[in-house]
mmCIF file of C-alpha atoms and ligand atoms in Angstrom:
data_model
loop_
_atom_site.group_PDB
_atom_site.id
_atom_site.type_symbol
_atom_site.label_atom_id
_atom_site.label_comp_id
_atom_site.label_asym_id
_atom_site.label_seq_id
_atom_site.Cartn_x
_atom_site.Cartn_y
_atom_site.Cartn_z
ATOM 1 C CA MET A 443 -20.024 -8.966 -24.674
ATOM 2 C CA LYS A 444 -18.782 -12.623 -23.527
ATOM 3 C CA GLN A 445 -15.798 -12.278 -21.190
ATOM 4 C CA LYS A 446 -13.754 -13.621 -23.997
ATOM 5 C CA ASP A 447 -14.468 -11.166 -26.222
ATOM 6 C CA TYR A 448 -13.226 -8.427 -23.451
ATOM 7 C CA ILE A 449 -10.262 -10.233 -22.605
ATOM 8 C CA GLU A 450 -9.422 -10.872 -26.331
ATOM 9 C CA MET A 451 -10.267 -7.000 -27.269
ATOM 10 C CA GLU A 452 -7.633 -5.493 -24.288
ATOM 11 C CA ASN A 453 -5.327 -8.416 -25.504
ATOM 12 C CA ARG A 454 -4.661 -6.738 -28.520
ATOM 13 C CA LEU A 455 -5.392 -2.886 -27.487
ATOM 14 C CA GLY A 456 -3.473 -2.844 -24.288
ATOM 15 C CA ALA A 457 -0.165 -2.260 -23.205
ATOM 16 C CA HIS A 458 0.321 -5.857 -21.798
ATOM 17 C CA ASN A 459 2.235 -4.275 -18.349
ATOM 18 C CA TYR A 460 -0.760 -7.107 -16.285
ATOM 19 C CA LYS A 461 -0.152 -10.308 -16.153
ATOM 20 C CA PRO A 462 -4.540 -10.615 -14.759
ATOM 21 C CA LEU A 463 -6.783 -13.598 -13.729
ATOM 22 C CA ASN A 464 -9.262 -13.891 -16.500
ATOM 23 C CA ALA A 465 -12.368 -12.273 -14.564
ATOM 24 C CA VAL A 466 -13.817 -9.525 -16.482
ATOM 25 C CA LEU A 467 -15.629 -7.944 -13.446
ATOM 26 C CA SER A 468 -18.234 -5.436 -13.705
ATOM 27 C CA LYS A 469 -19.622 -5.139 -9.809
ATOM 28 C CA GLY A 470 -18.502 -5.238 -6.117
ATOM 29 C CA GLU A 471 -20.118 -4.158 -3.284
ATOM 30 C CA GLY A 472 -18.773 -4.740 0.258
ATOM 31 C CA VAL A 473 -15.997 -8.394 -0.262
ATOM 32 C CA TRP A 474 -17.988 -9.255 -3.096
ATOM 33 C CA VAL A 475 -17.081 -8.246 -6.598
ATOM 34 C CA TRP A 476 -19.353 -9.647 -9.494
ATOM 35 C CA ASP A 477 -18.078 -10.528 -13.551
ATOM 36 C CA VAL A 478 -19.843 -9.940 -16.790
ATOM 37 C CA GLU A 479 -21.099 -13.004 -16.910
ATOM 38 C CA GLY A 480 -22.239 -13.401 -13.034
ATOM 39 C CA ASN A 481 -19.918 -15.270 -11.038
ATOM 40 C CA LYS A 482 -18.861 -13.795 -7.778
ATOM 41 C CA TYR A 483 -16.348 -13.944 -6.761
ATOM 42 C CA LEU A 484 -14.726 -12.659 -2.853
ATOM 43 C CA ASP A 485 -11.899 -10.244 -2.978
ATOM 44 C CA CYS A 486 -9.492 -11.358 -1.600
ATOM 45 C CA LEU A 487 -6.746 -8.581 -2.863
ATOM 46 C CA SER A 488 -8.970 -4.791 -2.405
ATOM 47 C CA ALA A 489 -6.732 -3.707 -5.306
ATOM 48 C CA TYR A 490 -3.580 -4.252 -3.151
ATOM 49 C CA SER A 491 -4.972 -2.568 0.115
ATOM 50 C CA ALA A 492 -6.895 0.615 -2.688
ATOM 51 C CA VAL A 493 -10.391 -0.807 -1.018
ATOM 52 C CA ASN A 494 -9.680 -1.658 2.328
ATOM 53 C CA GLN A 495 -13.607 -0.337 3.148
ATOM 54 C CA GLY A 496 -14.988 -2.759 0.748
ATOM 55 C CA HIS A 497 -16.034 -1.938 -2.787
ATOM 56 C CA CYS A 498 -18.354 0.741 -3.389
ATOM 57 C CA HIS A 499 -19.229 2.113 0.828
ATOM 58 C CA PRO A 500 -22.357 3.615 0.490
ATOM 59 C CA LYS A 501 -21.518 6.518 2.725
ATOM 60 C CA ILE A 502 -18.073 7.158 0.585
ATOM 61 C CA ARG A 503 -20.093 7.347 -2.422
ATOM 62 C CA GLU A 504 -22.511 9.869 -0.489
ATOM 63 C CA ALA A 505 -19.911 11.624 -0.356
ATOM 64 C CA MET A 506 -18.631 11.639 -3.642
ATOM 65 C CA VAL A 507 -21.810 12.517 -5.322
ATOM 66 C CA GLU A 508 -22.630 15.144 -3.208
ATOM 67 C CA GLN A 509 -18.709 16.939 -3.664
ATOM 68 C CA LEU A 510 -19.071 16.685 -7.448
ATOM 69 C CA GLN A 511 -22.159 18.149 -7.716
ATOM 70 C CA LYS A 512 -20.564 21.588 -6.215
ATOM 71 C CA LEU A 513 -16.639 21.925 -7.092
ATOM 72 C CA THR A 514 -14.103 19.449 -8.407
ATOM 73 C CA LEU A 515 -10.792 20.911 -9.452
ATOM 74 C CA THR A 516 -9.541 24.575 -8.648
ATOM 75 C CA SER A 517 -6.618 23.797 -8.673
ATOM 76 C CA ARG A 518 -4.391 25.249 -6.009
ATOM 77 C CA ALA A 519 -3.853 28.235 -7.616
ATOM 78 C CA PHE A 520 -7.049 28.479 -5.811
ATOM 79 C CA ARG A 521 -8.208 26.981 -2.111
ATOM 80 C CA ASN A 522 -11.302 25.294 -1.523
ATOM 81 C CA ASP A 523 -13.194 24.028 1.314
ATOM 82 C CA GLN A 524 -12.645 20.361 1.719
ATOM 83 C CA LEU A 525 -8.713 20.758 1.949
ATOM 84 C CA ALA A 526 -8.516 22.100 5.765
ATOM 85 C CA PRO A 527 -11.112 20.091 7.226
ATOM 86 C CA PHE A 528 -8.584 17.116 5.467
ATOM 87 C CA TYR A 529 -5.540 18.205 6.434
ATOM 88 C CA GLU A 530 -6.915 18.747 9.958
ATOM 89 C CA GLU A 531 -8.475 15.247 10.206
ATOM 90 C CA ILE A 532 -5.810 12.912 8.450
ATOM 91 C CA CYS A 533 -3.557 14.567 11.454
ATOM 92 C CA GLU A 534 -5.653 14.246 14.283
ATOM 93 C CA LEU A 535 -6.079 10.781 13.284
ATOM 94 C CA THR A 536 -2.651 9.897 11.950
ATOM 95 C CA ASN A 537 -1.139 12.001 14.965
ATOM 96 C CA SER A 538 0.857 14.275 12.177
ATOM 97 C CA HIS A 539 1.546 18.329 11.510
ATOM 98 C CA LYS A 540 1.846 18.730 8.148
ATOM 99 C CA VAL A 541 0.680 17.128 4.731
ATOM 100 C CA LEU A 542 1.339 17.318 1.231
ATOM 101 C CA PRO A 543 -1.649 16.089 -0.637
ATOM 102 C CA MET A 544 -0.578 14.617 -4.057
ATOM 103 C CA ASN A 545 -2.027 12.091 -6.086
ATOM 104 C CA SER A 546 -0.875 8.607 -6.115
ATOM 105 C CA GLY A 547 1.158 6.439 -4.506
ATOM 106 C CA ALA A 548 4.946 6.679 -6.591
ATOM 107 C CA GLU A 549 3.817 10.658 -6.659
ATOM 108 C CA ALA A 550 4.197 10.839 -3.028
ATOM 109 C CA VAL A 551 7.314 9.074 -2.751
ATOM 110 C CA GLU A 552 8.633 11.318 -5.160
ATOM 111 C CA SER A 553 7.972 13.854 -3.265
ATOM 112 C CA VAL A 554 9.507 12.565 -0.201
ATOM 113 C CA ILE A 555 12.535 11.643 -1.402
ATOM 114 C CA LYS A 556 12.815 15.499 -2.824
ATOM 115 C CA THR A 557 11.575 16.764 0.395
ATOM 116 C CA VAL A 558 14.481 14.974 2.323
ATOM 117 C CA ARG A 559 16.745 15.864 -0.670
ATOM 118 C CA LYS A 560 16.289 19.821 -0.037
ATOM 119 C CA TRP A 561 15.769 19.085 4.103
ATOM 120 C CA GLY A 562 19.215 17.649 3.989
ATOM 121 C CA TYR A 563 21.293 20.396 1.960
ATOM 122 C CA GLU A 564 19.458 23.568 3.043
ATOM 123 C CA VAL A 565 19.194 22.198 8.014
ATOM 124 C CA LYS A 566 21.559 19.068 7.167
ATOM 125 C CA GLY A 567 23.955 20.915 5.181
ATOM 126 C CA VAL A 568 25.047 17.993 3.209
ATOM 127 C CA PRO A 569 26.780 19.706 -0.111
ATOM 128 C CA GLU A 570 25.518 19.966 -3.511
ATOM 129 C CA ASP A 571 23.773 16.897 -5.540
ATOM 130 C CA GLN A 572 25.773 14.583 -2.056
ATOM 131 C CA ALA A 573 22.560 13.624 -0.370
ATOM 132 C CA GLU A 574 22.286 10.072 -0.110
ATOM 133 C CA ILE A 575 19.240 8.476 0.758
ATOM 134 C CA ILE A 576 18.979 4.310 1.969
ATOM 135 C CA VAL A 577 16.820 2.396 0.871
ATOM 136 C CA CYS A 578 15.760 -1.778 1.513
ATOM 137 C CA GLU A 579 16.418 -5.431 -0.545
ATOM 138 C CA GLU A 580 13.583 -6.393 -2.501
ATOM 139 C CA ASN A 581 11.406 -2.864 -2.304
ATOM 140 C CA PHE A 582 8.322 -1.649 -3.823
ATOM 141 C CA HIS A 583 7.707 1.308 -3.964
ATOM 142 C CA GLY A 584 5.837 2.678 -6.825
ATOM 143 C CA ARG A 585 6.524 2.944 -10.701
ATOM 144 C CA THR A 586 8.887 6.192 -11.806
ATOM 145 C CA ILE A 587 12.110 6.423 -13.294
ATOM 146 C CA THR A 588 13.676 7.296 -9.779
ATOM 147 C CA ILE A 589 11.694 4.904 -7.920
ATOM 148 C CA VAL A 590 12.621 1.486 -9.934
ATOM 149 C CA SER A 591 15.823 3.171 -9.844
ATOM 150 C CA PHE A 592 16.782 1.667 -6.650
ATOM 151 C CA SER A 593 14.310 -1.090 -6.933
ATOM 152 C CA THR A 594 16.588 -4.721 -6.646
ATOM 153 C CA ASP A 595 13.497 -6.743 -8.568
ATOM 154 C CA PRO A 596 15.006 -7.093 -12.077
ATOM 155 C CA THR A 597 11.786 -7.518 -13.590
ATOM 156 C CA ALA A 598 10.948 -4.283 -12.118
ATOM 157 C CA ARG A 599 14.603 -2.251 -13.082
ATOM 158 C CA ALA A 600 15.983 -3.256 -16.052
ATOM 159 C CA GLY A 601 15.693 -1.879 -19.125
ATOM 160 C CA PHE A 602 14.555 1.610 -17.981
ATOM 161 C CA GLY A 603 18.177 3.180 -17.233
ATOM 162 C CA PRO A 604 19.742 5.652 -17.294
ATOM 163 C CA TYR A 605 18.887 5.330 -13.231
ATOM 164 C CA THR A 606 18.413 8.180 -10.678
ATOM 165 C CA PRO A 607 21.677 7.920 -8.663
ATOM 166 C CA GLY A 608 21.555 8.750 -4.912
ATOM 167 C CA PHE A 609 20.661 5.754 -3.532
ATOM 168 C CA LYS A 610 22.300 2.920 -1.068
ATOM 169 C CA ILE A 611 20.342 -0.346 -1.215
ATOM 170 C CA ILE A 612 20.504 -2.967 3.080
ATOM 171 C CA PRO A 613 19.280 -5.888 3.294
ATOM 172 C CA PHE A 614 15.704 -5.368 4.930
ATOM 173 C CA GLY A 615 15.060 -6.242 8.792
ATOM 174 C CA ASP A 616 18.891 -5.396 9.650
ATOM 175 C CA ALA A 617 19.265 -2.530 11.864
ATOM 176 C CA GLU A 618 22.880 -2.747 11.814
ATOM 177 C CA ALA A 619 23.345 -2.849 8.091
ATOM 178 C CA LEU A 620 21.262 0.491 8.549
ATOM 179 C CA GLU A 621 23.757 1.740 10.858
ATOM 180 C CA LYS A 622 26.909 0.720 8.719
ATOM 181 C CA ALA A 623 24.707 2.180 5.585
ATOM 182 C CA ILE A 624 25.136 5.647 7.108
ATOM 183 C CA THR A 625 27.402 9.004 5.532
ATOM 184 C CA PRO A 626 27.915 12.071 6.884
ATOM 185 C CA ASN A 627 25.976 12.489 3.357
ATOM 186 C CA THR A 628 23.012 10.223 4.207
ATOM 187 C CA VAL A 629 19.486 12.374 4.670
ATOM 188 C CA GLY A 630 17.307 9.615 4.600
ATOM 189 C CA PHE A 631 16.374 6.165 5.420
ATOM 190 C CA MET A 632 12.850 5.130 3.705
ATOM 191 C CA VAL A 633 11.321 1.723 4.619
ATOM 192 C CA GLU A 634 7.835 0.033 4.229
ATOM 193 C CA PRO A 635 7.062 -1.405 7.662
ATOM 194 C CA ILE A 636 6.022 -4.719 6.281
ATOM 195 C CA GLN A 637 7.474 -5.305 2.870
ATOM 196 C CA GLY A 638 3.993 -6.612 0.808
ATOM 197 C CA GLU A 639 4.875 -6.662 -2.669
ATOM 198 C CA ALA A 640 7.845 -8.463 -2.122
ATOM 199 C CA GLY A 641 5.544 -11.086 -0.038
ATOM 200 C CA VAL A 642 4.575 -10.185 2.940
ATOM 201 C CA LYS A 643 7.827 -9.656 4.798
ATOM 202 C CA ILE A 644 7.629 -8.786 8.205
ATOM 203 C CA PRO A 645 10.706 -8.014 10.424
ATOM 204 C CA THR A 646 11.309 -8.988 14.141
ATOM 205 C CA ALA A 647 9.498 -6.958 16.059
ATOM 206 C CA GLY A 648 11.333 -3.755 17.079
ATOM 207 C CA TYR A 649 13.161 -3.713 14.425
ATOM 208 C CA LEU A 650 11.430 -0.036 13.014
ATOM 209 C CA LYS A 651 12.683 1.147 16.387
ATOM 210 C CA LYS A 652 15.957 0.629 16.263
ATOM 211 C CA CYS A 653 15.886 1.902 13.166
ATOM 212 C CA LYS A 654 14.155 5.395 14.636
ATOM 213 C CA GLU A 655 16.762 5.803 17.000
ATOM 214 C CA ILE A 656 19.508 4.869 14.782
ATOM 215 C CA CYS A 657 17.745 7.691 12.495
ATOM 216 C CA THR A 658 17.496 9.840 15.463
ATOM 217 C CA LYS A 659 21.470 9.550 16.327
ATOM 218 C CA HIS A 660 22.848 10.255 13.215
ATOM 219 C CA GLU A 661 20.066 13.392 12.362
ATOM 220 C CA ILE A 662 18.090 11.294 8.982
ATOM 221 C CA VAL A 663 15.047 11.131 8.618
ATOM 222 C CA LEU A 664 12.670 7.961 8.973
ATOM 223 C CA ILE A 665 10.307 7.514 6.094
ATOM 224 C CA LEU A 666 7.682 5.090 6.463
ATOM 225 C CA ASP A 667 6.012 4.296 3.259
ATOM 226 C CA GLU A 668 2.663 2.627 4.539
ATOM 227 C CA ILE A 669 0.639 2.998 1.412
ATOM 228 C CA GLN A 670 0.061 -0.780 1.793
ATOM 229 C CA THR A 671 0.552 -1.489 5.266
ATOM 230 C CA GLY A 672 -1.386 2.366 6.568
ATOM 231 C CA LEU A 673 -5.300 2.876 7.224
ATOM 232 C CA GLY A 674 -6.371 -0.569 8.997
ATOM 233 C CA ARG A 675 -4.415 -3.059 6.691
ATOM 234 C CA THR A 676 -2.485 -4.635 9.564
ATOM 235 C CA GLY A 677 -4.762 -4.085 12.233
ATOM 236 C CA LYS A 678 -3.662 0.034 14.009
ATOM 237 C CA MET A 679 -4.312 2.869 12.096
ATOM 238 C CA LEU A 680 -0.546 2.884 11.013
ATOM 239 C CA ALA A 681 2.244 -0.407 10.576
ATOM 240 C CA GLU A 682 4.694 2.056 12.724
ATOM 241 C CA GLU A 683 1.793 1.519 16.070
ATOM 242 C CA HIS A 684 2.920 -1.911 16.386
ATOM 243 C CA ASP A 685 6.938 -0.913 17.008
ATOM 244 C CA GLY A 686 4.961 1.766 19.233
ATOM 245 C CA ILE A 687 7.184 4.844 16.953
ATOM 246 C CA GLU A 688 6.256 7.304 14.559
ATOM 247 C CA ALA A 689 7.994 8.144 12.071
ATOM 248 C CA ASP A 690 9.191 11.306 10.433
ATOM 249 C CA LEU A 691 7.666 11.077 7.100
ATOM 250 C CA THR A 692 4.921 8.868 6.240
ATOM 251 C CA VAL A 693 3.730 8.531 2.946
ATOM 252 C CA VAL A 694 0.396 6.983 2.447
ATOM 253 C CA GLY A 695 -2.406 6.392 -0.780
ATOM 254 C CA LYS A 696 -4.534 3.203 -1.745
ATOM 255 C CA ALA A 697 -7.551 3.087 0.807
ATOM 256 C CA LEU A 698 -7.117 7.399 1.518
ATOM 257 C CA ALA A 699 -9.672 7.316 -0.352
ATOM 258 C CA GLY A 700 -11.211 3.916 -0.228
ATOM 259 C CA GLY A 701 -10.811 2.864 -3.709
ATOM 260 C CA PHE A 702 -13.195 5.796 -5.572
ATOM 261 C CA TYR A 703 -10.338 7.928 -6.536
ATOM 262 C CA PRO A 704 -6.432 8.046 -6.362
ATOM 263 C CA VAL A 705 -5.516 10.058 -3.256
ATOM 264 C CA SER A 706 -1.750 10.018 -1.770
ATOM 265 C CA ALA A 707 -0.160 12.181 0.962
ATOM 266 C CA VAL A 708 2.880 12.482 2.538
ATOM 267 C CA LEU A 709 2.721 13.496 6.650
ATOM 268 C CA SER A 710 4.851 14.799 8.355
ATOM 269 C CA ASN A 711 5.790 14.726 12.462
ATOM 270 C CA THR A 712 9.329 17.319 12.076
ATOM 271 C CA GLU A 713 10.283 20.459 10.476
ATOM 272 C CA VAL A 714 11.356 18.493 7.368
ATOM 273 C CA MET A 715 8.991 19.638 4.861
ATOM 274 C CA SER A 716 8.624 23.295 6.142
ATOM 275 C CA VAL A 717 12.034 22.843 3.983
ATOM 276 C CA LEU A 718 9.193 22.918 0.697
ATOM 277 C CA GLN A 719 8.349 26.623 -0.366
ATOM 278 C CA PRO A 720 5.924 28.167 -2.758
ATOM 279 C CA GLY A 721 6.813 26.998 -6.831
ATOM 280 C CA GLU A 722 9.296 23.852 -5.671
ATOM 281 C CA HIS A 723 6.432 21.703 -5.840
ATOM 282 C CA GLY A 724 3.316 20.561 -6.423
ATOM 283 C CA SER A 725 0.180 18.672 -8.580
ATOM 284 C CA THR A 726 -2.528 20.157 -10.201
ATOM 285 C CA PHE A 727 -4.914 17.464 -8.790
ATOM 286 C CA GLY A 728 -2.973 17.073 -5.668
ATOM 287 C CA GLY A 729 -5.581 18.037 -3.014
ATOM 288 C CA ASN A 730 -8.645 19.157 -5.201
ATOM 289 C CA PRO A 731 -12.005 19.408 -3.602
ATOM 290 C CA LEU A 732 -13.460 16.277 -4.457
ATOM 291 C CA ALA A 733 -10.132 14.423 -3.736
ATOM 292 C CA CYS A 734 -10.478 15.370 -0.162
ATOM 293 C CA ALA A 735 -14.263 14.955 0.331
ATOM 294 C CA VAL A 736 -14.005 11.569 -0.864
ATOM 295 C CA ALA A 737 -10.645 10.941 1.308
ATOM 296 C CA ARG A 738 -12.321 12.596 4.228
ATOM 297 C CA ALA A 739 -15.130 10.196 3.997
ATOM 298 C CA SER A 740 -13.191 7.045 3.374
ATOM 299 C CA LEU A 741 -10.765 7.642 7.148
ATOM 300 C CA LYS A 742 -14.252 8.221 8.694
ATOM 301 C CA VAL A 743 -15.696 5.136 7.929
ATOM 302 C CA LEU A 744 -12.243 3.115 9.020
ATOM 303 C CA VAL A 745 -12.929 4.547 12.102
ATOM 304 C CA GLU A 746 -16.403 4.811 12.912
ATOM 305 C CA GLU A 747 -17.661 1.500 11.147
ATOM 306 C CA GLY A 748 -14.445 0.900 13.652
ATOM 307 C CA MET A 749 -12.209 -1.352 10.886
ATOM 308 C CA VAL A 750 -9.348 -1.132 12.170
ATOM 309 C CA GLU A 751 -10.073 -3.252 15.489
ATOM 310 C CA ASN A 752 -11.847 -5.691 13.002
ATOM 311 C CA ALA A 753 -8.473 -6.234 11.043
ATOM 312 C CA PHE A 754 -6.926 -7.338 13.979
ATOM 313 C CA ASN A 755 -9.432 -9.018 15.446
ATOM 314 C CA MET A 756 -9.740 -11.014 12.289
ATOM 315 C CA GLY A 757 -6.208 -11.241 10.992
ATOM 316 C CA GLU A 758 -5.917 -13.457 13.690
ATOM 317 C CA TYR A 759 -8.934 -15.951 12.981
ATOM 318 C CA PHE A 760 -8.080 -15.616 9.400
ATOM 319 C CA VAL A 761 -4.823 -16.828 10.025
ATOM 320 C CA GLY A 762 -5.191 -19.543 12.843
ATOM 321 C CA GLN A 763 -7.518 -20.974 10.720
ATOM 322 C CA LEU A 764 -5.350 -20.786 7.712
ATOM 323 C CA LYS A 765 -2.724 -22.550 9.410
ATOM 324 C CA GLN A 766 -5.120 -24.925 10.312
ATOM 325 C CA ILE A 767 -4.498 -26.824 6.627
ATOM 326 C CA LYS A 768 -1.753 -29.594 5.399
ATOM 327 C CA ASN A 769 0.586 -29.474 3.447
ATOM 328 C CA PRO A 770 4.618 -30.271 3.903
ATOM 329 C CA LEU A 771 4.367 -27.873 0.377
ATOM 330 C CA ILE A 772 3.517 -25.085 2.609
ATOM 331 C CA LYS A 773 6.736 -23.272 3.892
ATOM 332 C CA GLU A 774 5.130 -20.751 6.004
ATOM 333 C CA ILE A 775 1.608 -19.278 6.829
ATOM 334 C CA ARG A 776 1.973 -15.171 8.288
ATOM 335 C CA GLY A 777 0.384 -11.970 8.546
ATOM 336 C CA ARG A 778 -0.614 -8.923 10.163
ATOM 337 C CA GLY A 779 -3.936 -7.728 10.041
ATOM 338 C CA LEU A 780 -5.675 -8.702 7.122
ATOM 339 C CA MET A 781 -1.964 -8.621 5.719
ATOM 340 C CA ILE A 782 -1.481 -11.873 4.995
ATOM 341 C CA GLY A 783 1.010 -14.397 3.115
ATOM 342 C CA VAL A 784 0.784 -18.486 2.341
ATOM 343 C CA GLU A 785 4.579 -18.898 0.882
ATOM 344 C CA PHE A 786 5.089 -22.000 -0.277
ATOM 345 C CA ASN A 787 8.463 -24.054 -0.919
ATOM 346 C CA PRO A 788 9.317 -23.978 -4.939
ATOM 347 C CA GLU A 789 8.847 -27.412 -5.359
ATOM 348 C CA ALA A 790 5.108 -26.883 -5.417
ATOM 349 C CA GLY A 791 5.544 -25.443 -8.728
ATOM 350 C CA GLY A 792 4.203 -21.377 -8.025
ATOM 351 C CA ALA A 793 1.595 -20.100 -6.595
ATOM 352 C CA ARG A 794 -0.142 -19.055 -9.680
ATOM 353 C CA GLN A 795 -2.121 -22.532 -10.320
ATOM 354 C CA TYR A 796 -3.422 -22.117 -6.729
ATOM 355 C CA CYS A 797 -4.722 -18.731 -7.818
ATOM 356 C CA GLU A 798 -6.665 -20.044 -10.788
ATOM 357 C CA LYS A 799 -8.380 -22.981 -8.815
ATOM 358 C CA LEU A 800 -9.399 -19.978 -6.276
ATOM 359 C CA GLN A 801 -10.882 -18.506 -8.494
ATOM 360 C CA GLU A 802 -12.771 -21.075 -9.581
ATOM 361 C CA LYS A 803 -14.523 -22.063 -6.059
ATOM 362 C CA GLY A 804 -15.195 -17.792 -5.748
ATOM 363 C CA LEU A 805 -12.310 -16.418 -4.612
ATOM 364 C CA LEU A 806 -10.220 -13.409 -6.065
ATOM 365 C CA CYS A 807 -6.623 -13.489 -5.343
ATOM 366 C CA LYS A 808 -2.869 -13.276 -6.464
ATOM 367 C CA GLU A 809 0.224 -14.678 -6.327
ATOM 368 C CA THR A 810 3.370 -11.779 -5.773
ATOM 369 C CA HIS A 811 6.727 -13.429 -6.912
ATOM 370 C CA ASP A 812 6.494 -16.821 -7.930
ATOM 371 C CA ASN A 813 5.325 -18.571 -4.520
ATOM 372 C CA ILE A 814 3.715 -16.104 -2.232
ATOM 373 C CA ILE A 815 0.089 -15.987 -1.947
ATOM 374 C CA ARG A 816 -1.453 -12.486 -0.660
ATOM 375 C CA PHE A 817 -4.261 -12.665 1.295
ATOM 376 C CA ALA A 818 -5.560 -9.438 2.202
ATOM 377 C CA PRO A 819 -9.407 -8.724 1.477
ATOM 378 C CA PRO A 820 -11.508 -5.680 3.204
ATOM 379 C CA LEU A 821 -11.567 -5.277 6.473
ATOM 380 C CA ILE A 822 -14.866 -5.403 7.030
ATOM 381 C CA ILE A 823 -14.785 -9.112 6.643
ATOM 382 C CA THR A 824 -16.817 -10.887 8.881
ATOM 383 C CA LYS A 825 -15.727 -14.501 11.046
ATOM 384 C CA ASP A 826 -18.613 -16.228 8.840
ATOM 385 C CA ILE A 827 -16.879 -15.112 5.846
ATOM 386 C CA ILE A 828 -13.413 -16.343 6.236
ATOM 387 C CA ASP A 829 -14.848 -19.513 7.254
ATOM 388 C CA TRP A 830 -16.486 -20.017 3.440
ATOM 389 C CA ALA A 831 -12.709 -18.415 2.496
ATOM 390 C CA VAL A 832 -10.848 -20.988 4.117
ATOM 391 C CA GLU A 833 -13.235 -23.903 3.291
ATOM 392 C CA ARG A 834 -12.527 -23.268 -0.792
ATOM 393 C CA ILE A 835 -8.698 -22.577 0.492
ATOM 394 C CA GLN A 836 -8.598 -25.721 2.083
ATOM 395 C CA SER A 837 -10.196 -27.569 -0.825
ATOM 396 C CA VAL A 838 -7.189 -26.079 -3.281
ATOM 397 C CA ILE A 839 -4.393 -26.081 -1.280
ATOM 398 C CA GLY A 840 -4.638 -28.671 1.571
ATOM 399 C CA THR A 841 -3.564 -32.190 1.777
HETATM 400 C C1 PLP B 1501 1.340 0.413 -3.928
HETATM 401 C C2 PLP B 1501 2.321 0.698 -3.109
HETATM 402 C C3 PLP B 1501 2.729 2.204 -4.144
HETATM 403 C C4 PLP B 1501 2.422 3.055 -5.587
HETATM 404 O O1 PLP B 1501 1.901 3.217 -5.790
HETATM 405 P P1 PLP B 1501 1.249 3.764 -6.259
HETATM 406 O O2 PLP B 1501 -0.199 4.366 -6.532
HETATM 407 O O3 PLP B 1501 0.775 2.623 -7.649
HETATM 408 O O4 PLP B 1501 2.085 5.104 -7.073
HETATM 409 C C5 PLP B 1501 4.111 2.175 -3.373
HETATM 410 N N1 PLP B 1501 4.557 1.411 -2.084
HETATM 411 C C6 PLP B 1501 3.818 1.083 -1.557
HETATM 412 C C7 PLP B 1501 4.166 0.627 -0.485
HETATM 413 C C8 PLP B 1501 3.079 0.489 -2.422
HETATM 414 O O5 PLP B 1501 2.009 -1.267 -1.952
#
């Protein structure tokens, strides 16, 4: 089948909830992917940071194949021999005390909301059904009804009501607004260290530190959604390290399984998670042995192969090179580690056209909102490949 036949069939039979670039991919290796017609591309999106380790990493594949020949699913009705080692390894790496394993990112966010509400009633003493969680404008935490209830993106939210109550929305990057929004019923504050889907929005240094102080002062659980920023993407294992803090609860997903499998987790530094008792929350697939084996290997290669440091160094280099590109229509180039955004002025007429031209040059990128291109290649990218990429980016967006 030709590329256009796949596209026609997909458009005819599938829900149109995405607007993908027209590259039908059939193979991936490291930072590269190939389409069904043999064209080769540099992946500058990494499946929204789910393939930080690079496509089809051989060591993760090996761990997955080995595990799937032994045992794949027990359900949590029984124990399995991959779960405890996974807990120990992820706790050690992220300096956490307790883990709640789930599958998708949205599920882990839902789990965190349930946990914090219950903690509010049982420990903080908030009256029944009155718990409030504070979140930020332009947040992206997933697609469930509860999560879109507190989205400020009309495309993500409109038409899906009735909405879940119990959320208060404040501007991102504004610690004072957080303090003002707190009431005796506030149980948690949930925020992304860098807003990825909003277009790589980086708050000023010290923002998270201030938030942490405010949360501690008012007995509020600080929840960081590190599903996109975590596991090396920003040049640290967790993005919270840039501010020298530890969240009370941290949500990770995406790269936790190197793109092989959906695995997510809530990590807890405090006793908050102890409010969950047997039967009160769960998931048939959460913590299954295959997921745990894949996650263990995914974490191991991140560390062993120095991917976190490489993200830090290559991120600085990439941003430095991009900043040499001259075009008055570029509003800002910003990044932390390999989470990089190039924002255009509205007069540029949208970032999508550039993404389509970059595809012709062999780079797969995706616009976020209208005017921003995100560059987030796998963390194994090298200087030579960045040079190769910048040459092509220059030819498309430079003047
Ligand atoms: C991708 C993402 C999610 C949702 O994860 P899914 O696995 O798609 O449900 C939540 N929060 C952030 C910050 C994300 O980037």
